Every structure is written in structure tokens, then in C-alpha cells.
Tab-separated table of C-alpha atoms and ligand atoms in Angstrom:
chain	number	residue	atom	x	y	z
A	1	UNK	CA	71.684	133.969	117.146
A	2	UNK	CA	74.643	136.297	118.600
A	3	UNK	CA	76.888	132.851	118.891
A	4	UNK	CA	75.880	131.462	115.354
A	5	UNK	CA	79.108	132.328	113.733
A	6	UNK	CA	81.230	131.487	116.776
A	7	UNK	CA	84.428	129.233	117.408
A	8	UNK	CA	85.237	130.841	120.439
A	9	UNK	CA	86.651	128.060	123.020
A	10	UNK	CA	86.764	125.039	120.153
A	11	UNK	CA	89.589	123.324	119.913
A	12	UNK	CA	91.422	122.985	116.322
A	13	UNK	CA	94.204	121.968	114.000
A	14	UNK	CA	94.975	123.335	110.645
A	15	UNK	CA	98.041	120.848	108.745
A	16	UNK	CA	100.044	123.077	107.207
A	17	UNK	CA	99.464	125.905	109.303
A	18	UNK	CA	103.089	127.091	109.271
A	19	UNK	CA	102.771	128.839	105.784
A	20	UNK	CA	100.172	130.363	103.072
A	21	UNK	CA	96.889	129.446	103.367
A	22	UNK	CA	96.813	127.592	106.010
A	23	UNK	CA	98.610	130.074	108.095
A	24	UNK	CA	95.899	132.582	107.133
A	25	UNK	CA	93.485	130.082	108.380
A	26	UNK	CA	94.962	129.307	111.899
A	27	UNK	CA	95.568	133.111	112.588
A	28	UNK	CA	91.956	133.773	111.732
A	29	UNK	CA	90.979	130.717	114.222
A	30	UNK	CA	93.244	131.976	116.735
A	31	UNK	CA	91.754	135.292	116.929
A	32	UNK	CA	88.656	134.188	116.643
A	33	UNK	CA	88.891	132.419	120.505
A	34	UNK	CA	89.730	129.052	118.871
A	35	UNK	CA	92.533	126.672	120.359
A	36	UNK	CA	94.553	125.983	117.379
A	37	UNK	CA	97.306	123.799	116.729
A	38	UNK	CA	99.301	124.007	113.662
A	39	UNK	CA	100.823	121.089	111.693
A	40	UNK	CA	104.374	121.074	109.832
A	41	UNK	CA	107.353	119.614	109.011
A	42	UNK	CA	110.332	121.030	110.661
A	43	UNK	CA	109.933	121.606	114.546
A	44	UNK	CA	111.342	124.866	114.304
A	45	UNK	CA	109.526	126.606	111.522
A	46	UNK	CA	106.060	124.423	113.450
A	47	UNK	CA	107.254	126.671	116.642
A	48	UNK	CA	108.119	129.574	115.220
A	49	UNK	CA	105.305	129.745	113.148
A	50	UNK	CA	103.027	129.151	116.857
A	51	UNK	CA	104.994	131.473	118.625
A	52	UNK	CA	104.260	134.316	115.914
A	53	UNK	CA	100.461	133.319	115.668
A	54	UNK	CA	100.513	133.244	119.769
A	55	UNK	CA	100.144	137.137	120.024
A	56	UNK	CA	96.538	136.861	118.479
A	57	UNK	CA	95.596	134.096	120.880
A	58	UNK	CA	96.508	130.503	121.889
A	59	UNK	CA	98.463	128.409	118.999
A	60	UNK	CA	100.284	125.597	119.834
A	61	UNK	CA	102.985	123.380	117.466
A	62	UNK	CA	102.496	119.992	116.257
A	63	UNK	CA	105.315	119.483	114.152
A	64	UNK	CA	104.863	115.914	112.040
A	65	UNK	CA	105.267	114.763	108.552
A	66	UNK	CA	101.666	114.215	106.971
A	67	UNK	CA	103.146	111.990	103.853
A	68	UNK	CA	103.549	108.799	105.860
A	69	UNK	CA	100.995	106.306	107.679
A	70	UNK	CA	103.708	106.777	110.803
A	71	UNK	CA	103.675	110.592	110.425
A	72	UNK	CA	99.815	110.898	110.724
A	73	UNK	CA	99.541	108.285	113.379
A	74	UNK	CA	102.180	110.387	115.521
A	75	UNK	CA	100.572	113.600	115.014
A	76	UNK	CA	97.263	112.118	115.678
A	77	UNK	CA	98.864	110.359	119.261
A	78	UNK	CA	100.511	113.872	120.106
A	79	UNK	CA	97.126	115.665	119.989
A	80	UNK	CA	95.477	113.214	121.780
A	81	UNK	CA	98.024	113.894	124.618
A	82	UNK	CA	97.106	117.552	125.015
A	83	UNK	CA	93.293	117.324	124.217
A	84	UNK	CA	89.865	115.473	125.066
A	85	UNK	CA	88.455	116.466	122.104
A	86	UNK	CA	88.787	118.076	118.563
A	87	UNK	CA	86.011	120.503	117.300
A	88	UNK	CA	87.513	121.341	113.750
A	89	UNK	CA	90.302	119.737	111.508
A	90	UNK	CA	91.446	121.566	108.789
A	91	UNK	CA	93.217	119.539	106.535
A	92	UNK	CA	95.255	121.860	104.157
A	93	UNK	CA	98.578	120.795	103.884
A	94	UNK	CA	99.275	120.155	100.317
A	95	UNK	CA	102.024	120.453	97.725
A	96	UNK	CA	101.984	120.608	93.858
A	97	UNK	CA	104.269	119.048	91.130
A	98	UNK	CA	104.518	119.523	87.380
A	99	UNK	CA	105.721	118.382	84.609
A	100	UNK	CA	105.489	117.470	80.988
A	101	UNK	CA	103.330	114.546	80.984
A	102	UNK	CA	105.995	112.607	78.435
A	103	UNK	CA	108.402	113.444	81.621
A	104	UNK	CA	106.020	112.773	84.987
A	105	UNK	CA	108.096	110.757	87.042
A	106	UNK	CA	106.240	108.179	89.725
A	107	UNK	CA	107.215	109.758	92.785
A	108	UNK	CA	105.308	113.121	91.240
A	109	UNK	CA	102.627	111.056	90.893
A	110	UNK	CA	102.615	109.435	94.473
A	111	UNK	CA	104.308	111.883	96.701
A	112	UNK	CA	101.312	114.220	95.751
A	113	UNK	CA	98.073	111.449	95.867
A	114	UNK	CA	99.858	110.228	99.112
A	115	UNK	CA	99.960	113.707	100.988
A	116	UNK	CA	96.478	115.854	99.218
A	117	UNK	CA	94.445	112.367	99.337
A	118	UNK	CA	95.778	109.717	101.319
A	119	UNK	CA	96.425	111.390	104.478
A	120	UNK	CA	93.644	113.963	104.304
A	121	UNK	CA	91.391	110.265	104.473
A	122	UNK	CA	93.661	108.714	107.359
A	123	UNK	CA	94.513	112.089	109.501
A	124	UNK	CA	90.637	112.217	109.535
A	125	UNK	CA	90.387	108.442	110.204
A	126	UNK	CA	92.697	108.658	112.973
A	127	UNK	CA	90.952	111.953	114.368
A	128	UNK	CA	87.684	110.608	114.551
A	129	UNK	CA	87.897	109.832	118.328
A	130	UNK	CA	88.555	113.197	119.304
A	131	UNK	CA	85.575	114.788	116.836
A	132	UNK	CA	82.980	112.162	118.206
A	133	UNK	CA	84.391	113.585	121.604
A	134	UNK	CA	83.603	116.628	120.147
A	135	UNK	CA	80.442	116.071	119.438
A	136	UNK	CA	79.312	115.009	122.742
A	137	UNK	CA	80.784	118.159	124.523
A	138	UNK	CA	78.867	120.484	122.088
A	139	UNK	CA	76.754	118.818	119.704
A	140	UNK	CA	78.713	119.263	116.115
A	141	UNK	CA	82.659	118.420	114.947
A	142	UNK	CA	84.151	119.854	111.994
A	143	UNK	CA	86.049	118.899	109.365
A	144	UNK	CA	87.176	121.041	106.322
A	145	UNK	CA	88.921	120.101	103.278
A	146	UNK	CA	90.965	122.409	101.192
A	147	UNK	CA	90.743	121.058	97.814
A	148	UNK	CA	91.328	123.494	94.461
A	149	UNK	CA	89.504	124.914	91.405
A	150	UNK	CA	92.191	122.508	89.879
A	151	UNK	CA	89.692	119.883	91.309
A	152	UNK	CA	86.839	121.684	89.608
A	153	UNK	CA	87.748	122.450	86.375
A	154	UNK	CA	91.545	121.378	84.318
A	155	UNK	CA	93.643	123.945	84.903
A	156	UNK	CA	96.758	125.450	82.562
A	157	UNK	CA	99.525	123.327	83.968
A	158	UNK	CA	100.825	120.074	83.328
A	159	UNK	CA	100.331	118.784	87.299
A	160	UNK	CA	98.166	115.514	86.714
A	161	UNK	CA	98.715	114.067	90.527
A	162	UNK	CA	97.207	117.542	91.690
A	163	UNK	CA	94.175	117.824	89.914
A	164	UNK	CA	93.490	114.655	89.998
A	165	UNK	CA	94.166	114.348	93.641
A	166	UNK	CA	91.975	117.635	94.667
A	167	UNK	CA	89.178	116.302	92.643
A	168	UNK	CA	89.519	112.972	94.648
A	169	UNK	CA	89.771	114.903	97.817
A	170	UNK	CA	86.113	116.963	96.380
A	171	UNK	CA	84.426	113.599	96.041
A	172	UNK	CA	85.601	112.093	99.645
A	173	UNK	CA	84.338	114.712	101.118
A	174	UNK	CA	80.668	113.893	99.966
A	175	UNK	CA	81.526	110.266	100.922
A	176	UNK	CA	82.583	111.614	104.657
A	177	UNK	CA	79.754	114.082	104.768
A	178	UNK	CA	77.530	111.108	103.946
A	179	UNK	CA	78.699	108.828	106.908
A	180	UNK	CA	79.446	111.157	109.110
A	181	UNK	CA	76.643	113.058	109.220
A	182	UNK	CA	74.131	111.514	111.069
A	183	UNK	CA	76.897	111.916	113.850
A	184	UNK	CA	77.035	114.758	113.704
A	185	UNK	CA	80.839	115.611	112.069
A	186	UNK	CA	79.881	118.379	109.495
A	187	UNK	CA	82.603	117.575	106.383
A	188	UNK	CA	82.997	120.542	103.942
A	189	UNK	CA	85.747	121.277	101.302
A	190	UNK	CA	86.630	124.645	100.111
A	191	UNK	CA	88.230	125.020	96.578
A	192	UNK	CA	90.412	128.267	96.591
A	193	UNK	CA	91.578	130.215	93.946
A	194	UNK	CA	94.502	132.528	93.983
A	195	UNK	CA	96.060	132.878	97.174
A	196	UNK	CA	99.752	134.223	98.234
A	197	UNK	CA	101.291	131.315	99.326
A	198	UNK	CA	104.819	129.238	98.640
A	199	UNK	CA	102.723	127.460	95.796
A	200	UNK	CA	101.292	130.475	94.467
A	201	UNK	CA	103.448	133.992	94.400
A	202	UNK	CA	101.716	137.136	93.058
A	203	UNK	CA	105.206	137.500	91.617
A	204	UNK	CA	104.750	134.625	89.320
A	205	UNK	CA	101.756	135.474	88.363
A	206	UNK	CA	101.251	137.295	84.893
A	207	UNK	CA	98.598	139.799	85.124
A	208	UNK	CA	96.956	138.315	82.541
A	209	UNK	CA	96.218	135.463	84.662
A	210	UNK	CA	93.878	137.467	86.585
A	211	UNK	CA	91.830	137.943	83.476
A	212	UNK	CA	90.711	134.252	84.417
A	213	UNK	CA	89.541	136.016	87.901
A	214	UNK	CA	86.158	137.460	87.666
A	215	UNK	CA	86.757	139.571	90.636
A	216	UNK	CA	90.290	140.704	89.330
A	217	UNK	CA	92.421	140.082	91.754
A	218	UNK	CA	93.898	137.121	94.220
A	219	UNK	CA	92.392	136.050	97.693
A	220	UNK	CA	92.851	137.365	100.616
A	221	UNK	CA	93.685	136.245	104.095
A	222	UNK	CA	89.280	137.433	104.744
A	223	UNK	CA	88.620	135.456	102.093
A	224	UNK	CA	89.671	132.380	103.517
A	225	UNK	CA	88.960	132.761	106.859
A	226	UNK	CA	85.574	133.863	106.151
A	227	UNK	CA	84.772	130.649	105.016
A	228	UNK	CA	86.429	128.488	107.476
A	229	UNK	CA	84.821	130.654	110.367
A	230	UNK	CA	81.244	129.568	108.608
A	231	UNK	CA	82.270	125.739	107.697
A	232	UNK	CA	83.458	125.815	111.334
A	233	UNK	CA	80.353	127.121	113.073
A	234	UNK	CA	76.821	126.790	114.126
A	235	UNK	CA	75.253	128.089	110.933
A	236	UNK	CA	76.866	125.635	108.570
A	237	UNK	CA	75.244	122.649	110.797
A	238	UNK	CA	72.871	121.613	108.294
A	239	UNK	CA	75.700	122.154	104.982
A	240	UNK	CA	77.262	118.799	104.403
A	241	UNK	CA	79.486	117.600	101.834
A	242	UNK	CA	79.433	120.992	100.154
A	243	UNK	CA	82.436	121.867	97.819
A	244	UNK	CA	82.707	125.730	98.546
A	245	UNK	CA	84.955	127.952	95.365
A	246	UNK	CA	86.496	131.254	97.332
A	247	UNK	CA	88.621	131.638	93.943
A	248	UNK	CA	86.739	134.795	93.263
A	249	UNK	CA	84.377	133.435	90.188
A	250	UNK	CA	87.398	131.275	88.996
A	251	UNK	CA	85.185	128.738	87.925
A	252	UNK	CA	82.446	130.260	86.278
B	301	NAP	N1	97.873	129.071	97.141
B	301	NAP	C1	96.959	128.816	96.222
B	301	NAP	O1	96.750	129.618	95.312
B	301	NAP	C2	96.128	127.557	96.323
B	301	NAP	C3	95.073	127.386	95.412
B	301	NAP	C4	94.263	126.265	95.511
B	301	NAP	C5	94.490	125.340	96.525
B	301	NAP	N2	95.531	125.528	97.391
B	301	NAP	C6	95.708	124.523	98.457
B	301	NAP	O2	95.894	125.167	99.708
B	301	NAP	C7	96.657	124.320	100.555
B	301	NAP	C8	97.808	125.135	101.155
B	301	NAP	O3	98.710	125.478	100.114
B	301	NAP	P1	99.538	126.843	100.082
B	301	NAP	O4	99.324	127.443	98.759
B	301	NAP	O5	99.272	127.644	101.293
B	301	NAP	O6	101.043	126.239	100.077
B	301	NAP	P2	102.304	126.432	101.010
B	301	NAP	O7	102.546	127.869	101.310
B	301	NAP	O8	103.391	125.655	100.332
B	301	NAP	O9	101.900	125.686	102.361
B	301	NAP	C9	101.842	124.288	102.421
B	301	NAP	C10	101.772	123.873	103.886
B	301	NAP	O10	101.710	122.442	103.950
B	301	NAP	C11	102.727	121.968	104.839
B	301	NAP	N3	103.229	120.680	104.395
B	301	NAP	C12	103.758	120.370	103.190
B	301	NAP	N4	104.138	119.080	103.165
B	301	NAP	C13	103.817	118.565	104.387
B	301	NAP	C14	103.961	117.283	104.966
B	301	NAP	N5	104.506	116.259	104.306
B	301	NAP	N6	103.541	117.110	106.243
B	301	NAP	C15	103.000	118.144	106.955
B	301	NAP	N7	102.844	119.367	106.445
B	301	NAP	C16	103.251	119.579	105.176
B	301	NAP	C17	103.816	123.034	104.776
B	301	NAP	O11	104.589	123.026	105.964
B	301	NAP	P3	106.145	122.657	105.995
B	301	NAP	O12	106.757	123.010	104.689
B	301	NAP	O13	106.627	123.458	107.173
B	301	NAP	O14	106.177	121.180	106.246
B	301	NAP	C18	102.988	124.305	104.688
B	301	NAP	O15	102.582	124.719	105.980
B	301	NAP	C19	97.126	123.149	99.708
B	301	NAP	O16	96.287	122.035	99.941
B	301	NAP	C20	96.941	123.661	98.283
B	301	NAP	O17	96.737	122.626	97.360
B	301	NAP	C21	96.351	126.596	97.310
């Protein structure tokens, strides 16, 4: 059982990996022996962000915009020109708007659904090549959604599009997990709390929004990658469709 909890020598790709979360998710890949390749807008911040994460192992850029059919498609074609195979996809990129409701605009509405739903469903569409490639190398592919207690329970802001997208993005993972299963791709989600991140500054936080936080405080980079290491693994082969809160007891 030494291996159980290993992603040593899988390949992976975390979108949005160039800030927050996902950042803390494809450094804890990286030095954990995984190949991992980071998805983000602007080719500079995607290299910079590789080139910083490259001291704790091998990262590699794969700069692409995730909101468009095109975007996904290209990101999708420029893996597939560096690798046979992909063991885990992380799909994380994500963005928030709010608003009053008497004020939500249409392009809050769709500019959200089309990058925390739509291409979560197509990048992992597109991407199923490489995990059933995957799967014959070493048996199990991976594929972890980051959803949001905002998908769990309603939340105290006005941002429709997101909750309603994450708890979309909740459901589709059962109906993944569900058909991909008996192939062997493994589909998770995790629903995080708190976590420093461009949506989410400790700054902006009042401390008596931690009195929603059972545990008192917000996530940590462990946190996260503590649970991706164990979605991404052996020992979460038989855990399928699962919708995991690390939002330290947010939604009890
Ligand atoms: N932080 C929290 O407290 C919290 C709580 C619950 C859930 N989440 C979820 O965690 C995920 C990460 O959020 P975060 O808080 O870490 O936010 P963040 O710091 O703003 O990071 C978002 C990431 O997504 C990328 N991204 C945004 N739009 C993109 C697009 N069109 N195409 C490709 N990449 C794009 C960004 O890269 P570029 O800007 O370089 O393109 C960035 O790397 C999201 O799904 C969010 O809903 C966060």
C-alpha cells in the first residue's frame, strides 16, 4: 500500500493554475512527481506562473481561453501535441459575478454558466481521448471538479450565475461519474470554502464571516491539495461522483 496515495509520474492539467486555488493545486501536483500543465489566459502570466512552479518539479504552460468552444478545442489540440495520455484534469478555472438581481445583466449570467459549466463539460469532452489513454497505461484517469459550498447551500451574495452554475457543475459530476465509470475515469468534485485567492481576499473578509467557519479560519494551500492528492490516486478508485466540502464545516 506504500504507492496508494501516489501521483508520482502521472501526467496532469489544472485550468486556472496560474492563480489561487488552482495554483495551490498544481504546486502540490508538481511536488508530488506529477507532470503538470497549467491553464490561463495571458501567455505570460501562463509562463511565468510555470516557470515559478518549475523549481518544485516539472510544470509546463498552456496558455488558452476556457470561455469559448475554440479556446477549449485549442487547449485540448496543444496538449495532445506534448502528451499520449492524461491521468488527471483538474478543472478549476472559474470566475464570479454579482449583482443586485433587479440589475443582473445577461452577460453576468452567461459569461459565468459558459466558463464554471459549459467548458468544465466540453474541456472534459474533448480530453476524453487522452484519459481513456490513460487508463490503458495504468488502469484509472482522473477527473476533478472544483465546484463551491455556493453549490451546496445559497450563499450571502447576490451572484445567481455562480451558484447556480457550481450546483450544475455538482450534479454533472454524478452524471460523468456514472458513465464514466465503468471505464474506468474516476470523476469527483470538491466544494471549497474559504481560500486566498483573487476571488476571495482574507482582506475582504470580515472576521465575522469566519463565524460561518466551524473550524475558524480559511483554507489552506494542505487543505486543498490534500484532497486532490486523494481524488487523484489509487485509494479514491472506488469514490465516484462524490461532492467532497474542504470549506472547513462550512456547510454544516
Ligand atoms: N477562493 C475561494 O474561496 C473559492 C471558494 C469556492 C470555490 N472556488 C472556486 O475555485 C476555483 C478557483 O478560483 P480562485 O478563487 O482560485 O480564483 P482566482 O484566483 O481568480 O483564479 C481563477 C483562475 O482561473 C483562470 N481563468 C479565469 N478565466 C479563465 C478563462 N476564461 N480561461 C482560462 N482560465 C481562466 C485564471 O487565470 P487567468 O486570469 O490568468 O486567465 C486563474 O488562474 C474557481 O472555480 C472558484 O469558483 C473558490
Amino acid at each position: 500500500m506504500s504507492d496508494l496515495f501516489s501521483v508520482k509520474g502521472k501526467v496532469a492539467l489544472v485550468t486556472g493554475g496560474t492563480s489561487g486555488i488552482g495554483q495551490m493545486i498544481a504546486r502540490g501536483l508538481v511536488e508530488n512527481g506529477a507532470r503538470t500543465y497549467i491553464v490561463g489566459r495571458s501567455v505570460q502570466t501562463c509562463t511565468d506562473a510555470a516557470k515559478e512552479l518549475s523549481q518544485y518539479g516539472e510544470c509546463l504552460p498552456l496558455p488558452g481561453d476556457l470561455s469559448t468552444m475554440a479556446g477549449v478545442e485549442a487547449v485540448i489540440a496543444a496538449l495532445c501535441a506534448k502528451e499520449k495520455q492524461l491521468d488527471i484534469l483538474v478543472n478549476n478555472a472559474g470566475a464570479m459575478y454579482d449583482a443586485p438581481l433587479d440589475e443582473f445583466t445577461e452577460e453576468g449570467w452567461d459569461s459565468i454558466i459558459d466558463l464554471n459549466l459549459k467548458s468544465v463539460f466540453f474541456l472534459s469532452q474533448k480530453a476524453l481521448p487522452l484519459l481513456r489513454a490513460a487508463v490503458a497505461a495504468n488502469e484509472q484517469a482522473s477527473v476533478i471538479n472544483i465546484g463551491s459550498v455556493g453549490g451546496l447551500r445559497v450563499g450571502p451574495k447576490e451572484n445567481y450565475s455562480y451558484q447556480a452554475a457550481k450546483a450544475g457543475l455538482h450534479h454533472l459530476t454524478g452524471s460523468l461519474a456514472k458513465r464514466l465509470g465503468p471505464e474506468n475515469i474516476i470523476v469527483n468534485a470538491i466544494a471549497p470554502g474559504f481560500f486566498e485567492s483573487r476571488l476571495t481576499s482574507a482582506k475582504d473578509l470580515p472576521p465575522a464571516v469566519l463565524q460561518m467557519v466551524p473550524r475558524r479560519r480559511m483554507g489552506n494551500p494542505d487543505d486543498i491539495v490534500g484532497a486532490v492528492i486523494y481524488l487523484s490516486s489509487r485509494a479514491a478508485s472506488f469514490v465516484a461522483g462524490a461532492v467532497i466540502p474542504v470549506s472547513g464545516g462550512m456547510t454544516l
